[in-house]
Short mmCIF file of C-alpha atoms in Angstrom, two decimals:
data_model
loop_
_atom_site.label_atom_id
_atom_site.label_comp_id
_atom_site.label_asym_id
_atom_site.label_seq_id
_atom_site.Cartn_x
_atom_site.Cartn_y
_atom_site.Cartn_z
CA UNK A 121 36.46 88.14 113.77
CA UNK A 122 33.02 88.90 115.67
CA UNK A 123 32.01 92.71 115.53
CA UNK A 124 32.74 92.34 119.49
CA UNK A 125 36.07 91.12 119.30
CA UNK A 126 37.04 93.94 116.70
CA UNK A 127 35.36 96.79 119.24
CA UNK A 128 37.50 98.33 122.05
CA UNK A 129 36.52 97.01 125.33
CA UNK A 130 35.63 100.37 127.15
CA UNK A 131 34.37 98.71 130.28
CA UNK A 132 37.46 97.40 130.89
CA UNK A 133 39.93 100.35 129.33
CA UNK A 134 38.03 102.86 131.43
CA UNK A 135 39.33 101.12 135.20
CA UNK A 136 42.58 100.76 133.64
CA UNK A 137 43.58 104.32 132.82
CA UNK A 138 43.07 105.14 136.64
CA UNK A 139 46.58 103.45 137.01
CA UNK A 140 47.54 106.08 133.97
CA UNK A 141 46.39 109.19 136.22
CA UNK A 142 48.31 108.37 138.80
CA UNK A 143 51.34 108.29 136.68
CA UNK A 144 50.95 111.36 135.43
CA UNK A 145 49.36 113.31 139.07
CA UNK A 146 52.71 112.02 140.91
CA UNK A 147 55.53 112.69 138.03
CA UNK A 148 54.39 116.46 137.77
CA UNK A 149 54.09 116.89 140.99
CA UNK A 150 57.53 116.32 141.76
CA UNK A 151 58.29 119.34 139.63
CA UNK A 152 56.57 121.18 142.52
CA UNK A 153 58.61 119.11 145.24
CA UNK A 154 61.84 120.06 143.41
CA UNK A 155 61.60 123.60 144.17
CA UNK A 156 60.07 123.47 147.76
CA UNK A 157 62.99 120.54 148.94
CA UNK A 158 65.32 123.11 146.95
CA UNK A 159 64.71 125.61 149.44
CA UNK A 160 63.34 123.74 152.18
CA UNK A 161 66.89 121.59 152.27
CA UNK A 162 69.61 124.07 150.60
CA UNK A 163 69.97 122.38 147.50
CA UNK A 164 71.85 123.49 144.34
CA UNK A 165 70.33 122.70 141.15
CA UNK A 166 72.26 119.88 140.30
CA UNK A 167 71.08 118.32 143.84
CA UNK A 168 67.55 119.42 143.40
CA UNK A 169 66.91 117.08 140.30
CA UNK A 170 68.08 113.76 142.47
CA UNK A 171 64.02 114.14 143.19
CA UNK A 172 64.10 113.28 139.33
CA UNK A 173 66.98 110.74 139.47
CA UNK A 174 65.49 109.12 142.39
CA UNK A 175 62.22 108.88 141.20
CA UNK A 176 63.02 107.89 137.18
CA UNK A 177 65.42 105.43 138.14
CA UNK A 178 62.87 103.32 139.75
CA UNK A 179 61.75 102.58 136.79
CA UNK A 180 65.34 100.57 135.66
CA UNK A 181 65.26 99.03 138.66
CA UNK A 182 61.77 97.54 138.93
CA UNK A 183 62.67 96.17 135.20
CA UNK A 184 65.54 94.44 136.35
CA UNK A 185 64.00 93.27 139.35
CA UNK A 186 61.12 92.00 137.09
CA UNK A 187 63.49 90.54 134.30
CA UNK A 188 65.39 88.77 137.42
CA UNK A 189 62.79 86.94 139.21
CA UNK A 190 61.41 86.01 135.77
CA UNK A 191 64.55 84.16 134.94
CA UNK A 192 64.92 82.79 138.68
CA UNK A 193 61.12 81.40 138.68
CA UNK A 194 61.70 80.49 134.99
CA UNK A 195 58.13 81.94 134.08
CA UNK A 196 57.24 85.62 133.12
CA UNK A 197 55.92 87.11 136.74
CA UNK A 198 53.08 88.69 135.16
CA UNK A 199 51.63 85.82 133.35
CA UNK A 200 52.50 83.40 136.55
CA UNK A 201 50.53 86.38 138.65
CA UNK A 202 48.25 87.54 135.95
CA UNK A 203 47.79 90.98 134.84
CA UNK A 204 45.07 92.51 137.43
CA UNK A 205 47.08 90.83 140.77
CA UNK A 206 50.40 92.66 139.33
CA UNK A 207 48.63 95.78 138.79
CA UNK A 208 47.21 95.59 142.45
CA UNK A 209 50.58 94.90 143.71
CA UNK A 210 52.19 97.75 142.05
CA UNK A 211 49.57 100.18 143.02
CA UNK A 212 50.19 98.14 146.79
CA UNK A 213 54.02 98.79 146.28
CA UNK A 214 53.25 102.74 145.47
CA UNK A 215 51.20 103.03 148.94
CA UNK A 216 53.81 101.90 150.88
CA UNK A 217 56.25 104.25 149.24
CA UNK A 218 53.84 106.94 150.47
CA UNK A 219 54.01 106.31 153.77
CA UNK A 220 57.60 107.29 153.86
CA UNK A 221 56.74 111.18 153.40
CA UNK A 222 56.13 110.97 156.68
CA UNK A 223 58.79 110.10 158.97
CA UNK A 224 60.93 111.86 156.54
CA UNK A 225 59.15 115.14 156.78
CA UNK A 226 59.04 114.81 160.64
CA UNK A 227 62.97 113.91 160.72
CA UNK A 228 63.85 116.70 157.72
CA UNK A 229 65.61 114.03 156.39
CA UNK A 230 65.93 114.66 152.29
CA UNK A 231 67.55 111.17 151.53
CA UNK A 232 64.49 109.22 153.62
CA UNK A 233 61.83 112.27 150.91
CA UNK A 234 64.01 110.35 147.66
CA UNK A 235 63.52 106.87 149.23
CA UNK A 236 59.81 107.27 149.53
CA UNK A 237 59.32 109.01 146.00
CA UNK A 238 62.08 105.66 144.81
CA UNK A 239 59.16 103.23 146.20
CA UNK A 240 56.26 104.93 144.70
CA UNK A 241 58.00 104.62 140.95
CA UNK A 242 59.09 101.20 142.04
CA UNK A 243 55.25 100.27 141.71
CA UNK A 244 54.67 102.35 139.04
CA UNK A 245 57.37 100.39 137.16
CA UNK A 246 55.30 97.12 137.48
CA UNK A 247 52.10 99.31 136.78
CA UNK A 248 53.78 100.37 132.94
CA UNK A 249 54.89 97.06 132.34
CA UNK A 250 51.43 95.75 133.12
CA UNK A 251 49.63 98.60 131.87
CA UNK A 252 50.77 99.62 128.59
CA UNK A 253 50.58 96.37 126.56
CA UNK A 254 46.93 95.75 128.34
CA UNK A 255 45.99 98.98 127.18
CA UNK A 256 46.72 98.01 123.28
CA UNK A 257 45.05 94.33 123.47
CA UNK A 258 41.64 95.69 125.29
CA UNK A 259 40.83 95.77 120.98
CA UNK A 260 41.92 95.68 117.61
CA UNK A 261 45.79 95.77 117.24
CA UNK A 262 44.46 98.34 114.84
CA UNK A 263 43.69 100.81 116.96
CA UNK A 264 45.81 99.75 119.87
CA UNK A 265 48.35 102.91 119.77
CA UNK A 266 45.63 105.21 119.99
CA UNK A 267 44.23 103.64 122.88
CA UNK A 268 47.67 103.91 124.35
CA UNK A 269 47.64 107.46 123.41
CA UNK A 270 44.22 108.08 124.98
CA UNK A 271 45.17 106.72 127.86
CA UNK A 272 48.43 109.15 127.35
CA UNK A 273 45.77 111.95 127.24
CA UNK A 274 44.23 110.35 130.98
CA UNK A 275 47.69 110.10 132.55
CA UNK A 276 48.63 114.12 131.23
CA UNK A 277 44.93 115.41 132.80
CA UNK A 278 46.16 113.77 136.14
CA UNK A 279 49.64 116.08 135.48
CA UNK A 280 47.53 119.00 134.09
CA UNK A 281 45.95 119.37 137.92
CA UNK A 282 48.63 117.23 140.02
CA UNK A 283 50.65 120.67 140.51
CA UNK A 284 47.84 122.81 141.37
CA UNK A 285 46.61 120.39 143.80
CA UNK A 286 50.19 119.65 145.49
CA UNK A 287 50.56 123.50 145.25
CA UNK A 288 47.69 124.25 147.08
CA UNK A 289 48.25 121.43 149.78
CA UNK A 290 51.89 122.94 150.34
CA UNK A 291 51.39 126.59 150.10
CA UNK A 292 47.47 127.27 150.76
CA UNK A 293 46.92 128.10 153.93
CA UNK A 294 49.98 130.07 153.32
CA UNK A 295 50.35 131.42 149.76
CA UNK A 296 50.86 135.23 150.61
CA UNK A 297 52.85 134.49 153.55
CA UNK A 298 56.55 135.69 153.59
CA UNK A 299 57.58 132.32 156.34
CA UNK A 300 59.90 129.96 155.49
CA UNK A 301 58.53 127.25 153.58
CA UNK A 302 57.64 123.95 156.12
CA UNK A 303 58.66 120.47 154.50
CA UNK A 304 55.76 119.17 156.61
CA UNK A 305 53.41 120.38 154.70
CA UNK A 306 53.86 117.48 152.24
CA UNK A 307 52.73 114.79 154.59
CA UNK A 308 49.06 114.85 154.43
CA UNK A 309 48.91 115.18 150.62
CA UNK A 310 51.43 112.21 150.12
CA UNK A 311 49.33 110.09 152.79
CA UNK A 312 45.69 110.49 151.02
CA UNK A 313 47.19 109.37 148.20
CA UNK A 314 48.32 105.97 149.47
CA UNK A 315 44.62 105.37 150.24
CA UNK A 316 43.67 106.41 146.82
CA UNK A 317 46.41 103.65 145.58
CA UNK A 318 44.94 100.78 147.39
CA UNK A 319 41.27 102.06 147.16
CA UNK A 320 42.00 101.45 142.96
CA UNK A 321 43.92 98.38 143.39
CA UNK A 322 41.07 97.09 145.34
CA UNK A 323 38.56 98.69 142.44
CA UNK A 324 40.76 96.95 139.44
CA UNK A 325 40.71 93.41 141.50
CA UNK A 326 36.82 93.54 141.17
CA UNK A 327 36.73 95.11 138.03
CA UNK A 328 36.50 92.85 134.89
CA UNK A 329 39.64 93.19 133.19
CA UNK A 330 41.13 90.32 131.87
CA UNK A 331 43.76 88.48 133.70
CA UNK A 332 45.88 86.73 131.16
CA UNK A 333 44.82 88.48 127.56
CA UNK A 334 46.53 87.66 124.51
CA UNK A 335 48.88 90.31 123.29
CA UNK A 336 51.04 89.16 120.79
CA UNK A 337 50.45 86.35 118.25
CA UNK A 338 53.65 85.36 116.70
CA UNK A 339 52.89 83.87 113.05
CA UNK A 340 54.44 79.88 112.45
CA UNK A 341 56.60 81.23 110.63
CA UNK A 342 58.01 83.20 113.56
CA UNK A 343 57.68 81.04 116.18
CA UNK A 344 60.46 78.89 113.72
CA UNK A 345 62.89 81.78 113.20
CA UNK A 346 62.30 84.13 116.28
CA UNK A 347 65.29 82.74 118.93
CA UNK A 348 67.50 84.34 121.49
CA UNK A 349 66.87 87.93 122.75
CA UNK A 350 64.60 90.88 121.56
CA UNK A 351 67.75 92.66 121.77
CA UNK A 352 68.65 91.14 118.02
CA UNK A 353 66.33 93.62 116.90
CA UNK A 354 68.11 97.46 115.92
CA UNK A 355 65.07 98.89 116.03
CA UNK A 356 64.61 98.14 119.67
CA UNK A 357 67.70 98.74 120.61
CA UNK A 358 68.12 101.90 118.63
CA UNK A 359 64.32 102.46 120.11
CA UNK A 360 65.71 102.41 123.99
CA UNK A 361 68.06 104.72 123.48
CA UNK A 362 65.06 106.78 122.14
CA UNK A 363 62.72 105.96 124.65
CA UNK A 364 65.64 107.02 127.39
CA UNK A 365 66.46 110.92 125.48
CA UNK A 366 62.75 111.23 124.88
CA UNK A 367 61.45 110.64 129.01
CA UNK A 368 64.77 112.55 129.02
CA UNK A 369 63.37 115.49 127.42
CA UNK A 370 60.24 115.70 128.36
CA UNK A 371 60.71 115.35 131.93
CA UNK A 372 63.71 117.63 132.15
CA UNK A 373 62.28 120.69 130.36
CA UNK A 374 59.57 120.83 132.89
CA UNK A 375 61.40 120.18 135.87
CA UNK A 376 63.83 122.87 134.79
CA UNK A 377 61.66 125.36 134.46
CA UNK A 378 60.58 126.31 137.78
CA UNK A 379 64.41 127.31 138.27
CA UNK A 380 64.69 129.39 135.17
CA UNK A 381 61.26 131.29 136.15
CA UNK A 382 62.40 131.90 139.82
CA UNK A 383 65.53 132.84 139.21
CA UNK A 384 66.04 134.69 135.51
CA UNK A 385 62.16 136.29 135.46
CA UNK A 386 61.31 136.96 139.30
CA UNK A 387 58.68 134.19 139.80
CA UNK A 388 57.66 133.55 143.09
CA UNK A 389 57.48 129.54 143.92
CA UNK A 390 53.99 129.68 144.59
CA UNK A 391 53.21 131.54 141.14
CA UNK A 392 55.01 128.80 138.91
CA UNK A 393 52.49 126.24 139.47
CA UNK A 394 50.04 127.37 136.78
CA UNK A 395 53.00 127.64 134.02
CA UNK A 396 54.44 123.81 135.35
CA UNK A 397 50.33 122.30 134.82
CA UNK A 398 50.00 124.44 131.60
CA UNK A 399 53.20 122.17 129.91
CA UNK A 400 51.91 118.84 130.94
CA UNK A 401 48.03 120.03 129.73
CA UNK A 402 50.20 120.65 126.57
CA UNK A 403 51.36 117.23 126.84
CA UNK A 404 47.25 116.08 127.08
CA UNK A 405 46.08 118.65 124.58
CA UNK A 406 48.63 116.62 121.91
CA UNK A 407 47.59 113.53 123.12
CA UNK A 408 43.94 114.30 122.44
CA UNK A 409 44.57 114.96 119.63
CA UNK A 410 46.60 112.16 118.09
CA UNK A 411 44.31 109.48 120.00
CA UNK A 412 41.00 110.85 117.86
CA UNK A 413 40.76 107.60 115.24
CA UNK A 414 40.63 105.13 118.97
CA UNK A 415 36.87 106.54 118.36
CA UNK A 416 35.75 106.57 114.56
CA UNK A 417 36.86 105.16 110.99
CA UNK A 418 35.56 108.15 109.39
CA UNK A 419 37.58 110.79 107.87
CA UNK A 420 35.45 113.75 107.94
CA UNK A 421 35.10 113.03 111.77
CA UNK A 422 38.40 112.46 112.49
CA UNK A 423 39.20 116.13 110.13
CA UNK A 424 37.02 117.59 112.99
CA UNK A 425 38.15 116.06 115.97
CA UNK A 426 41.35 117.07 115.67
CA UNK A 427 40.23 120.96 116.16
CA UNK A 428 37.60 119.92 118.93
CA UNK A 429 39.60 117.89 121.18
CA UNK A 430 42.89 120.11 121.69
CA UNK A 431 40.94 123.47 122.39
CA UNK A 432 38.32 120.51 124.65
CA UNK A 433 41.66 120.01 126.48
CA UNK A 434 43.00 123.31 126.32
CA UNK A 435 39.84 123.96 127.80
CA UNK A 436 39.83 121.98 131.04
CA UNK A 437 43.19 123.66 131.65
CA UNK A 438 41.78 126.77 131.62
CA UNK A 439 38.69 125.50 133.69
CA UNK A 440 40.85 123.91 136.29
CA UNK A 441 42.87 126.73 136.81
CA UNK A 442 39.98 129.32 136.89
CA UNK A 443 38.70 127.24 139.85
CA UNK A 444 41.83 127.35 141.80
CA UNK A 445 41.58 131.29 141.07
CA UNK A 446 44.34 131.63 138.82
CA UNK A 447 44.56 135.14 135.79
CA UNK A 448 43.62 133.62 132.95
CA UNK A 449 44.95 136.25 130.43
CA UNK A 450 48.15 135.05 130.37
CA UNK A 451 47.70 131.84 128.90
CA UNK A 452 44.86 132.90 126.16
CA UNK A 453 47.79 133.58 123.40
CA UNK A 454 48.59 130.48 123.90
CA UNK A 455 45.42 128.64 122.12
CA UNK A 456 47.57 130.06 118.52
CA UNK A 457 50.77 127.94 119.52
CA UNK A 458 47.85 124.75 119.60
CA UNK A 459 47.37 125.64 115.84
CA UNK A 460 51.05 124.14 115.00
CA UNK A 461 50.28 120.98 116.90
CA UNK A 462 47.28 120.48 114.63
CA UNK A 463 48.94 121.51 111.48
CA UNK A 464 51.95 119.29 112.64
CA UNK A 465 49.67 116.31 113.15
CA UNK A 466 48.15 116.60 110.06
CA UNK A 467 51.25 116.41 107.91
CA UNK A 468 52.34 113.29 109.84
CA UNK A 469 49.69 111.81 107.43
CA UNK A 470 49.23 108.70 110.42
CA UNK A 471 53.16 107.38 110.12
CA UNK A 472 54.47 107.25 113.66
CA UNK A 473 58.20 107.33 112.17
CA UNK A 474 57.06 111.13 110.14
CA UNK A 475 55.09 112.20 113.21
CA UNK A 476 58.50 111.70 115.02
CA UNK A 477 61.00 113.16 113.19
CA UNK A 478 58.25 116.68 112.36
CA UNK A 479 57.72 116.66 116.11
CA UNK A 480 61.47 116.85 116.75
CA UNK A 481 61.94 119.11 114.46
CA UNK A 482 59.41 121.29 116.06
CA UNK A 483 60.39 120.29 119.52
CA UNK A 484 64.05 121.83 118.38
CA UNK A 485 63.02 124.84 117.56
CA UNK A 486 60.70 125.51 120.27
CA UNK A 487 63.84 124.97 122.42
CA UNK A 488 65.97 127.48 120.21
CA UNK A 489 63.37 129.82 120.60
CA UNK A 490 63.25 129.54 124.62
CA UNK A 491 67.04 130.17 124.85
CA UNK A 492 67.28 132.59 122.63
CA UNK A 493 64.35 135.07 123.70
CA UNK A 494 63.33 136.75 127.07
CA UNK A 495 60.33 137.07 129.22
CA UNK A 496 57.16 135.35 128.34
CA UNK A 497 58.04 134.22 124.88
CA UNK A 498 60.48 131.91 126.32
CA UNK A 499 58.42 130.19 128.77
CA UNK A 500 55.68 129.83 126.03
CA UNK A 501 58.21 128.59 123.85
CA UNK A 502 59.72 125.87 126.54
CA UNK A 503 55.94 124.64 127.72
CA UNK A 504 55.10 124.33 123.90
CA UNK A 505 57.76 121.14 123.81
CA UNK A 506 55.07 119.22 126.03
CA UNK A 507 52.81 119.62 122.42
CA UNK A 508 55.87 118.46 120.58
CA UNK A 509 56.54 115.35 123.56
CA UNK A 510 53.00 114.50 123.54
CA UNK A 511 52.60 111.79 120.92
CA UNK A 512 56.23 110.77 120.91
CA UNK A 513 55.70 107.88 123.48
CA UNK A 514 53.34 105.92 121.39
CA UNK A 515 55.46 106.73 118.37
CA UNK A 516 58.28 105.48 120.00
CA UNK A 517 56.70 102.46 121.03
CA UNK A 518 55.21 101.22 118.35
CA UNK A 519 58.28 101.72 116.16
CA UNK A 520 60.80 99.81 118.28
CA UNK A 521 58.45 96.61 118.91
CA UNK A 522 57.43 96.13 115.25
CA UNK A 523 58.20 93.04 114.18
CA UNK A 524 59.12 91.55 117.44
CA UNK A 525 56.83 89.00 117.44
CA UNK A 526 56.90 86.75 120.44
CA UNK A 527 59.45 88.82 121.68
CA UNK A 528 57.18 91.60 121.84
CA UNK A 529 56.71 91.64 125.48
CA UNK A 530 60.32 91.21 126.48
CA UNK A 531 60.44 93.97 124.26
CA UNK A 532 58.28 96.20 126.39
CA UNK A 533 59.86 95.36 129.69
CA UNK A 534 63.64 96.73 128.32
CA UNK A 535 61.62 99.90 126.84
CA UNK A 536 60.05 100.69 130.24
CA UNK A 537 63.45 99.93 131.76
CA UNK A 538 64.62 103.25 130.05
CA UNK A 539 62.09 105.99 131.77
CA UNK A 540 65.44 106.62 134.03
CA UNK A 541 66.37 108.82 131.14
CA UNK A 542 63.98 111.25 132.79
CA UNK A 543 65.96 110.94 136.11
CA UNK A 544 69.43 111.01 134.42
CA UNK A 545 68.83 113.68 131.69
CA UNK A 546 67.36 115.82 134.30
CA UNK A 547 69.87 115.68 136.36
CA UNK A 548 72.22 116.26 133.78
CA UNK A 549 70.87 119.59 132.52
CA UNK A 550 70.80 120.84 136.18
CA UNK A 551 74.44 120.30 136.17
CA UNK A 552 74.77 121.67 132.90
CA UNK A 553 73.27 124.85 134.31
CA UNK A 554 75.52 125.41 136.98
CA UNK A 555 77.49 126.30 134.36
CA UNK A 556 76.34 127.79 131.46
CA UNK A 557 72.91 129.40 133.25
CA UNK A 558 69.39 128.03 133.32
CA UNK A 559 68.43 129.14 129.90
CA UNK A 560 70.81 127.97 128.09
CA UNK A 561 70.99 124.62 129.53
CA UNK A 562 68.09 123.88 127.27
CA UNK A 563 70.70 123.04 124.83
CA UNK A 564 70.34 119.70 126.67
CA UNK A 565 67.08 119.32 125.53
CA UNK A 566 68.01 119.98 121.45
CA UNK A 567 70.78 117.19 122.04
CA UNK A 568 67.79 114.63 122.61
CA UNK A 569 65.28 116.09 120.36
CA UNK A 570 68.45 115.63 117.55
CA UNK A 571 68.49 111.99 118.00
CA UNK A 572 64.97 111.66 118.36
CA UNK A 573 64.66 112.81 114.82
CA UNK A 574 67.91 110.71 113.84
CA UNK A 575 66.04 107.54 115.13
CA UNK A 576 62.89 108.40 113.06
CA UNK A 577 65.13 108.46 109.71
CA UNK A 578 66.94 105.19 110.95
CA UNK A 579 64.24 103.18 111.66
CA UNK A 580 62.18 103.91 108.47
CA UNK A 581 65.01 102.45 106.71
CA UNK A 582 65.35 98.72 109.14
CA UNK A 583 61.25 98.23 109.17
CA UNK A 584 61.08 98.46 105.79
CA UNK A 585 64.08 96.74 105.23
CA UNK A 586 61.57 94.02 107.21
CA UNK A 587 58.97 94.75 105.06
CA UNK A 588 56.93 96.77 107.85
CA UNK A 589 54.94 99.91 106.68
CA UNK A 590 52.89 102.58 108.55
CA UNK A 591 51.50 104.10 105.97
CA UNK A 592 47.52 104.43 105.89
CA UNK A 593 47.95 101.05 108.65
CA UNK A 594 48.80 103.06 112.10
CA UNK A 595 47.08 106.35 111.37
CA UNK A 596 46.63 109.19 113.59
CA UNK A 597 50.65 109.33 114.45
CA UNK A 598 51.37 106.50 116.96
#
């Protein structure tokens, strides 16, 4: 293999992890839109996470959508399309979706708000299934979970800042004002970025990645003994389940917590945003950090990385903030709380299936610690689960398509079918809440963190049952 082949093809990574912001500057900002359409519509809790539902279960439904006309055209739609037209026509899909917010902000309609938010994860479901096996063959398969993992890091900046920005576009002109809160103010936001979405699809048609790349290259010997579905495989199946409680968790623990500060501590909506973009920078600070071997084979580099680039990202939260005139002080403590991730990371030793089950564990206890204390400590304590979501993804991932061979992309397109665990889960600790209180509702949360760390155990055992081993081959805990 040429020295180019085995080099990661920046050029063409660095147009593709636009698509990744997006993700990640639309799915926080619906943690913003949950508590204005709350308020703005008379919602309970349990109604206010159908923003979550709605949007997360777009993602099942553009998989089965895919996986049908597939089977009716009898050719994968990707490969028959190639992968930059799909991208363009997700991102085209997303736009449209966009242009809902306004007729339903003019008619105060909340069912026409969900159908628009539905559309714009519609395309983002074509997007992931396009996106996230490109992002791991732009390279050596090597490396190719900590370019997903970068690109992780890309998607969580674009959450770090989505729910300052949205904030600021809802409740700007306005933030000290006592008025009612006006659902039109989400029109103009919602609008600029449908240009943005077919301003990059247009960018990523002219841009030079590769239309039909090769992703997965299934030995003879399975080619001859690889039949029927992916779905013969336990650790993909056992890996969807994961995929589903993990989007479950991570989505639901943020969306919850604008509730449980407005209503148990006495924060005002407008004063949550900082706290909401401070767990999904924790989800980019992690991600940072595990995606530090994507840029160098040496050790002592890599030993120093992984300090640099989680205070680097810890940093630009800080910056961001400071520029939208934010108090800092706060959130200074919370640069000690990074010092677990790192410590955690490093005694993952590079095995995705240890990273998972220590980042569980952690992730557990964080939660036990949220419902069990008051004030401060427990919203520290619930945004510190985006450190312990923030490699789990690639983790994930990896785990459940090992071995897959040809199947491998099949594969992908039932994992990305499971993101409506964010929807669902969500939606399920909101109802648990009605119940048993905000805080405590968190117990939710340890439910899906207990199987994560379940699945981690299991799947050790069937991969190497299959003769598959991560140790010193993945490194960096992907």
């Amino acid at each position: 293999m040429s020295s180019e082949q085995t080099q990661t093809k920046w050029g063409q990574f660095i147009p593709l992890v636009t698509v990744f912001f997006f993700w990640g500057f639309v799915a926080a900002s619906n943690d913003i839109l949950i508590p204005v359409f709350k308020k703005a519509f008379d919602l309970s809790q349990a109604e206010s996470q159908l923003v979550s539902l709605a949007f997360y279960i777009a993602y099942t439904v553009g998989a089965l959508i895919y996986n049908g006309i597939s089977v009716i055209i009898g050719q994968d739609i990707v490969n028959k399309l190639g992968y930059k037209n799909s991208l363009a026509l997700g991102l085209v899909i997303s736009a449209l979706g966009t242009l809902l917010f306004y007729p339903a902000a003019n008619l105060h309609s909340f069912p026409l708000m969900l159908s628009g938010l539905f559309i714009v994860a519609l395309g983002f479901s074509l997007q992931q299934t396009v996106a996230n096996p490109l992002a791991i063959a732009l390279g050596p398969i090597t490396t190719g979970s900590q370019r997903l993992t970068l690109a992780g890091g890309i998607n969580n900046f674009g959450t770090t800042i989505g729910p300052l920005i949205v904030s600021f576009a809802i409740f700007g002109s306005a933030a000290n004002a006592s008025t009612d809160i006006s659902i039109e103010s989400v029109k103009i936001p919602y609008l600029i970025l449908g240009v943005a979405f077919i301003a990059v699809a247009v960018f990523l048609k002219l841009s030079s990645l590769p239309d039909r790349p090769t992703l997965v290259e299934a030995s003879a010997e399975d080619t001859k003994s690889i039949k029927g579905s992916a779905l013969k495989y336990p650790q993909l199946v056992l890996g969807m389940i994961a995929i589903f409680v993990y989007v479950g968790v991570e989505v639901s623990t943020a969306s919850n917590l604008p509730a449980y500060m407005e209503k148990d501590l006495g924060f005002a909506i407008k004063d949550i945003a900082p706290y909401i973009s401070l767990y999904w920078a924790s989800m980019m600070i992690g991600r940072w950090t595990g995606a530090v071997e994507a840029f160098t084979d040496n050790v002592s580099t890599q030993k120093i990385l992984r300090f640099i680039a989680p205070y680097l990202a810890f940093g630009i939260f800080l910056a961001v903030n400071a520029i939208a005139k934010h108090d800092l002080a706060p959130f200074y403590v919370y640069g000690l709380i990074i010092l677990v991730l790192i410590a955690a990371d490093m005694a993952s030793k590079g095995n995705p299936a240890r990273m998972l089950l220590i980042f569980s564990a952690i992730g557990i206890t964080a939660l036990l610690i949220g419902m069990f204390t008051t004030g401060m400590t427990s919203v520290y304590a619930i945004t510190s689960v985006g450190l312990f979501c923030s490699t789990l993804w690639p983790c994930i991932f990896t785990l459940a398509v090992s071995g897959l061979g040809k199947h491998t992309s099949q594969g992908s397109s039932f994992l990305i079918m499971m993101i409506m665990g964010g929807g669902i889960i969500s939606w399920a600790q909101g109802a648990v809440s009605e119940f048993t209180g905000i805080q405590y509702s968190y117990v939710v949360g340890i439910i899906c963190f207990s199987y994560l760390a379940f699945y981690a155990w299991r799947v050790s055992g069937i991969l190497r049952s299959q003769g598959i081993s991560f140790d010193k081959k993945l490194s960096g805990g992907h």
